[in-house]
Amino acid sequence: MTAIAPAPTLRPRISGLTAERVFVGRSLLHSLRDGESLLMAIMLPVLLMVLFTYVFGGAIDPSGGYVNYVVPGIILLCAGFGAASTAVYVANDMKAGIIDRFRTMPLRASAVLTGHVVASLLRNLLATAVVIGVALLVGFRPTADVWGWIGAVALIALYILTITYLFAAIGLAAGSPEAANGYGFIILFLPYLSSAFVPVTTMPEWLQRVAEYQPVTPIIEALRSLLMGTPMGEAGWWAIGWCLVILAISFAWGGWLFRRKAGRR
């Protein structure tokens, strides 16, 4: 009489936030090994700030106060440069086939993206702190109180979270790391078409509408208000609203792309 082999048992699904913690650690380890990307994410905004402050600032604002105007935009540029690497990291995972291995594990599809996003958030908050420190050295003099700084840091963190999830989804949608890097450049161009470097009213009339109604402008104006005490108006609500809408779309899009593309590879 032959013995009947027991049916294989399915591995239990990973509970809690265990998977997220593992993937955050993995992404942070990759960041430490790729110090050049972090260095460039800091150096490029710093160089732009120095360029606009010392080369163009005198022509734009002879009083010398242009640095106070330009720093909020530079902060968002710093966040964008740092978050753009997330698209490349995700695209590299797709190309290397490691996503196929993750798909065979009993874990949530969102855990892989969450690891990349949280690591990017921590990495870019550090880069932003360095950029603000350099800005103080070149003459940036914010008038914000403690609550203003808390609000500014919260808004910066929300923006970094939003744009990083968007870049993660772009990394999944792109066919290669090179393509992901190219698609990200389009998003990085948006701050240049906003009030980051010059007031919107100085632009041609047709471009004013583009600059005024795109998502980056109210975020910059809200950040400028928190740090420098300029009138807030409705910029704060528009900034939060844009971030939440883009974050929700990016989160849903990224999860759908992960299940669709990773599952058919």
Coordinates of C-alpha atoms in Angstrom, one line a residue:
M1 CA 0.0 0.0 0.0
T2 CA 1.6 3.2 -1.2
A3 CA 1.6 6.2 1.1
I4 CA -0.1 9.3 -0.1
A5 CA 2.2 12.4 0.1
P6 CA 0.7 15.2 2.1
A7 CA -0.5 18.2 0.1
P8 CA 2.0 21.0 0.1
T9 CA 1.0 23.8 2.5
L10 CA 0.9 27.4 1.3
R11 CA 3.3 29.8 2.9
P12 CA 1.5 32.2 5.2
R13 CA 1.0 35.7 3.9
I14 CA 3.5 38.2 5.5
S15 CA 1.5 40.1 8.1
G16 CA 1.7 43.6 9.4
L17 CA 4.4 45.9 8.0
T18 CA 7.2 43.3 7.9
A19 CA 7.4 43.4 4.1
E20 CA 7.5 47.2 4.1
R21 CA 10.3 47.3 6.7
V22 CA 12.3 44.8 4.7
F23 CA 12.0 46.7 1.4
V24 CA 12.7 50.1 3.1
G25 CA 15.9 48.6 4.4
R26 CA 16.8 47.2 1.0
S27 CA 16.2 50.5 -0.7
L28 CA 18.2 52.4 2.0
L29 CA 21.1 50.0 1.5
H30 CA 21.0 50.6 -2.2
S31 CA 21.1 54.3 -1.6
L32 CA 24.1 54.0 0.6
R33 CA 25.9 52.0 -2.1
D34 CA 24.9 54.6 -4.8
G35 CA 26.3 57.7 -3.1
E36 CA 26.9 59.4 -6.4
S37 CA 23.1 59.8 -7.0
L38 CA 22.6 61.3 -3.6
L39 CA 25.5 63.7 -4.1
M40 CA 24.2 64.8 -7.5
A41 CA 20.7 65.3 -6.1
I42 CA 22.3 67.8 -3.6
M43 CA 24.9 69.4 -5.8
L44 CA 22.7 70.3 -8.8
P45 CA 20.2 72.4 -6.8
V46 CA 23.0 74.0 -4.8
L47 CA 24.8 74.9 -8.0
L48 CA 21.5 76.3 -9.4
M49 CA 21.0 78.3 -6.3
V50 CA 24.5 79.8 -6.5
L51 CA 24.0 80.5 -10.2
F52 CA 20.7 82.3 -9.8
T53 CA 21.8 84.1 -6.7
Y54 CA 25.2 85.4 -7.8
V55 CA 24.9 85.5 -11.6
F56 CA 21.3 86.3 -12.4
G57 CA 20.1 87.7 -9.0
G58 CA 21.7 91.1 -9.4
A59 CA 19.9 91.7 -12.7
I60 CA 16.6 90.4 -11.4
D61 CA 16.6 92.0 -8.0
P62 CA 19.4 94.6 -7.5
S63 CA 18.6 94.9 -3.8
G64 CA 20.2 91.5 -3.2
G65 CA 17.1 89.9 -1.8
Y66 CA 16.6 87.5 -4.7
V67 CA 17.9 84.6 -2.7
N68 CA 14.9 84.8 -0.4
Y69 CA 12.6 84.5 -3.4
V70 CA 14.4 81.7 -5.2
V71 CA 15.1 79.3 -2.3
P72 CA 11.6 77.7 -2.1
G73 CA 11.8 76.8 -5.8
I74 CA 15.3 75.4 -5.3
I75 CA 14.0 73.2 -2.5
L76 CA 11.4 71.7 -4.8
L77 CA 14.0 71.2 -7.5
C78 CA 16.1 69.4 -4.9
A79 CA 13.2 67.1 -4.1
G80 CA 12.6 66.5 -7.8
F81 CA 16.2 65.6 -8.6
G82 CA 16.3 63.2 -5.6
A83 CA 13.0 61.6 -6.3
A84 CA 13.8 61.0 -10.0
S85 CA 16.3 58.3 -9.1
T86 CA 13.4 56.3 -7.8
A87 CA 12.1 55.8 -11.3
V88 CA 15.5 54.4 -12.3
Y89 CA 15.7 52.1 -9.3
V90 CA 12.3 50.7 -10.0
A91 CA 13.0 50.3 -13.7
N92 CA 16.3 48.5 -12.8
D93 CA 14.3 46.1 -10.6
M94 CA 12.0 45.4 -13.5
K95 CA 14.8 44.9 -16.0
A96 CA 16.9 42.6 -13.6
G97 CA 13.9 40.3 -13.1
I98 CA 13.9 40.6 -9.3
I99 CA 10.3 41.7 -9.4
D100 CA 9.4 38.2 -10.8
R101 CA 10.9 36.7 -7.6
F102 CA 9.0 39.1 -5.4
R103 CA 5.7 38.2 -7.2
T104 CA 6.1 34.6 -6.1
M105 CA 6.2 35.7 -2.4
P106 CA 3.1 36.0 -0.2
L107 CA 3.4 39.8 0.2
R108 CA 1.5 42.8 -0.8
A109 CA 2.3 44.3 -4.2
S110 CA 2.5 47.7 -2.7
A111 CA 5.4 46.7 -0.4
V112 CA 8.0 46.9 -3.1
L113 CA 7.0 50.4 -4.1
T114 CA 6.6 51.5 -0.5
G115 CA 10.2 50.5 0.1
H116 CA 11.5 52.7 -2.7
V117 CA 9.2 55.6 -1.7
V118 CA 10.0 55.7 2.0
A119 CA 13.7 55.4 1.3
S120 CA 13.5 58.2 -1.2
L121 CA 11.5 60.3 1.3
L122 CA 14.3 59.9 4.0
R123 CA 17.0 60.5 1.5
N124 CA 15.5 63.6 0.1
L125 CA 14.6 65.1 3.4
L126 CA 18.3 64.9 4.2
A127 CA 19.3 66.4 0.9
T128 CA 16.7 69.2 1.5
A129 CA 18.2 70.0 4.9
V130 CA 21.7 70.3 3.3
V131 CA 20.3 72.7 0.6
I132 CA 18.6 74.9 3.2
G133 CA 21.9 75.0 5.1
V134 CA 23.7 76.2 2.1
A135 CA 21.0 78.7 1.4
L136 CA 21.5 80.2 4.8
L137 CA 25.2 80.5 4.1
V138 CA 24.6 82.5 0.8
G139 CA 22.1 84.9 2.5
F140 CA 18.7 83.2 2.8
R141 CA 16.9 84.9 5.7
P142 CA 13.5 83.3 6.4
T143 CA 11.1 85.0 8.7
A144 CA 9.2 81.9 9.7
D145 CA 8.4 81.0 13.3
V146 CA 8.4 77.5 14.7
W147 CA 4.9 76.8 13.3
G148 CA 5.9 78.2 9.9
W149 CA 8.9 75.8 9.8
I150 CA 6.7 72.9 10.9
G151 CA 4.3 73.7 8.1
A152 CA 7.0 74.1 5.6
V153 CA 8.7 70.8 6.5
A154 CA 5.3 69.0 6.3
L155 CA 4.5 70.5 2.9
I156 CA 8.0 69.5 1.6
A157 CA 7.6 66.0 2.9
L158 CA 4.1 65.7 1.3
Y159 CA 5.5 67.0 -2.0
I160 CA 8.5 64.5 -1.9
L161 CA 6.1 61.7 -1.1
T162 CA 3.8 62.6 -4.0
I163 CA 6.5 63.1 -6.6
T164 CA 8.3 59.9 -5.5
Y165 CA 5.2 57.8 -5.9
L166 CA 4.8 59.3 -9.3
F167 CA 8.3 58.5 -10.3
A168 CA 7.9 55.0 -9.0
A169 CA 4.9 54.5 -11.2
I170 CA 6.9 56.0 -14.1
G171 CA 9.7 53.5 -13.4
L172 CA 7.2 50.6 -13.7
A173 CA 5.7 52.0 -16.9
A174 CA 9.0 52.7 -18.6
G175 CA 10.5 50.0 -20.8
S176 CA 14.1 50.6 -19.5
P177 CA 16.0 52.6 -16.9
E178 CA 17.1 55.0 -19.6
A179 CA 13.5 55.6 -20.7
A180 CA 12.5 56.1 -17.0
N181 CA 15.2 58.7 -16.7
G182 CA 14.0 60.5 -19.8
Y183 CA 10.4 60.6 -18.7
G184 CA 11.4 62.0 -15.4
F185 CA 13.1 64.9 -17.0
I186 CA 9.7 66.2 -18.2
I187 CA 8.4 66.4 -14.6
L188 CA 11.6 68.0 -13.5
F189 CA 11.1 70.8 -16.1
L190 CA 7.8 71.9 -14.4
P191 CA 9.4 74.2 -11.7
Y192 CA 11.0 76.2 -14.5
L193 CA 7.5 77.0 -15.8
S194 CA 6.3 78.3 -12.5
S195 CA 6.9 81.1 -10.1
A196 CA 10.1 79.4 -8.8
F197 CA 12.5 81.9 -10.4
V198 CA 10.4 84.9 -11.6
P199 CA 6.9 86.1 -10.8
V200 CA 4.3 84.7 -13.1
T201 CA 3.2 88.2 -14.1
T202 CA 6.5 88.8 -15.9
M203 CA 5.9 86.0 -18.4
P204 CA 4.1 86.3 -21.7
E205 CA 0.3 86.2 -21.3
W206 CA -0.1 82.7 -22.9
L207 CA 2.6 81.3 -20.6
Q208 CA 1.1 82.9 -17.5
R209 CA -1.9 80.7 -17.7
V210 CA 0.3 77.6 -17.9
A211 CA 2.5 78.7 -15.0
E212 CA -0.4 79.8 -12.8
Y213 CA -2.6 76.6 -13.1
Q214 CA 0.1 73.9 -13.1
P215 CA 0.6 72.1 -9.7
V216 CA 4.1 73.4 -8.8
T217 CA 3.2 77.1 -8.6
P218 CA 0.8 76.9 -5.7
I219 CA 3.2 74.6 -3.8
I220 CA 6.0 77.1 -4.2
E221 CA 3.8 80.0 -3.2
A222 CA 2.6 78.2 -0.1
L223 CA 6.1 77.3 0.8
R224 CA 7.2 80.9 0.2
S225 CA 4.4 82.1 2.4
L226 CA 5.3 79.7 5.2
L227 CA 9.0 80.7 5.1
M228 CA 9.0 84.3 4.2
G229 CA 5.6 85.5 5.4
T230 CA 4.2 86.5 2.0
P231 CA 0.3 86.3 1.6
M232 CA -0.9 82.8 1.4
G233 CA -4.3 83.3 -0.2
E234 CA -5.6 80.0 -1.6
A235 CA -2.2 78.6 -2.5
G236 CA -2.1 76.4 0.6
W237 CA -5.3 74.6 -0.2
W238 CA -4.4 74.2 -3.8
A239 CA -0.9 72.9 -2.9
I240 CA -2.4 70.3 -0.5
G241 CA -5.1 69.4 -3.0
W242 CA -2.8 68.9 -5.9
C243 CA -0.4 66.8 -3.8
L244 CA -3.2 64.5 -2.6
V245 CA -4.8 64.1 -6.0
I246 CA -1.5 63.3 -7.7
L247 CA -0.5 61.0 -4.8
A248 CA -3.8 59.0 -5.0
I249 CA -3.5 58.7 -8.8
S250 CA 0.2 57.6 -8.6
F251 CA -0.5 55.1 -5.9
A252 CA -3.3 53.5 -7.8
W253 CA -1.4 53.6 -11.1
G254 CA 1.7 52.1 -9.6
G255 CA -0.2 49.2 -7.9
W256 CA -2.0 48.4 -11.1
L257 CA 1.2 48.5 -13.2
F258 CA 3.0 46.3 -10.7
R259 CA 0.3 43.6 -10.8
R260 CA -0.1 43.8 -14.6
K261 CA 3.5 44.1 -15.7
A262 CA 5.2 41.9 -13.1
G263 CA 2.6 39.2 -13.4
R264 CA 3.0 38.7 -17.2
R265 CA 6.8 38.8 -17.3

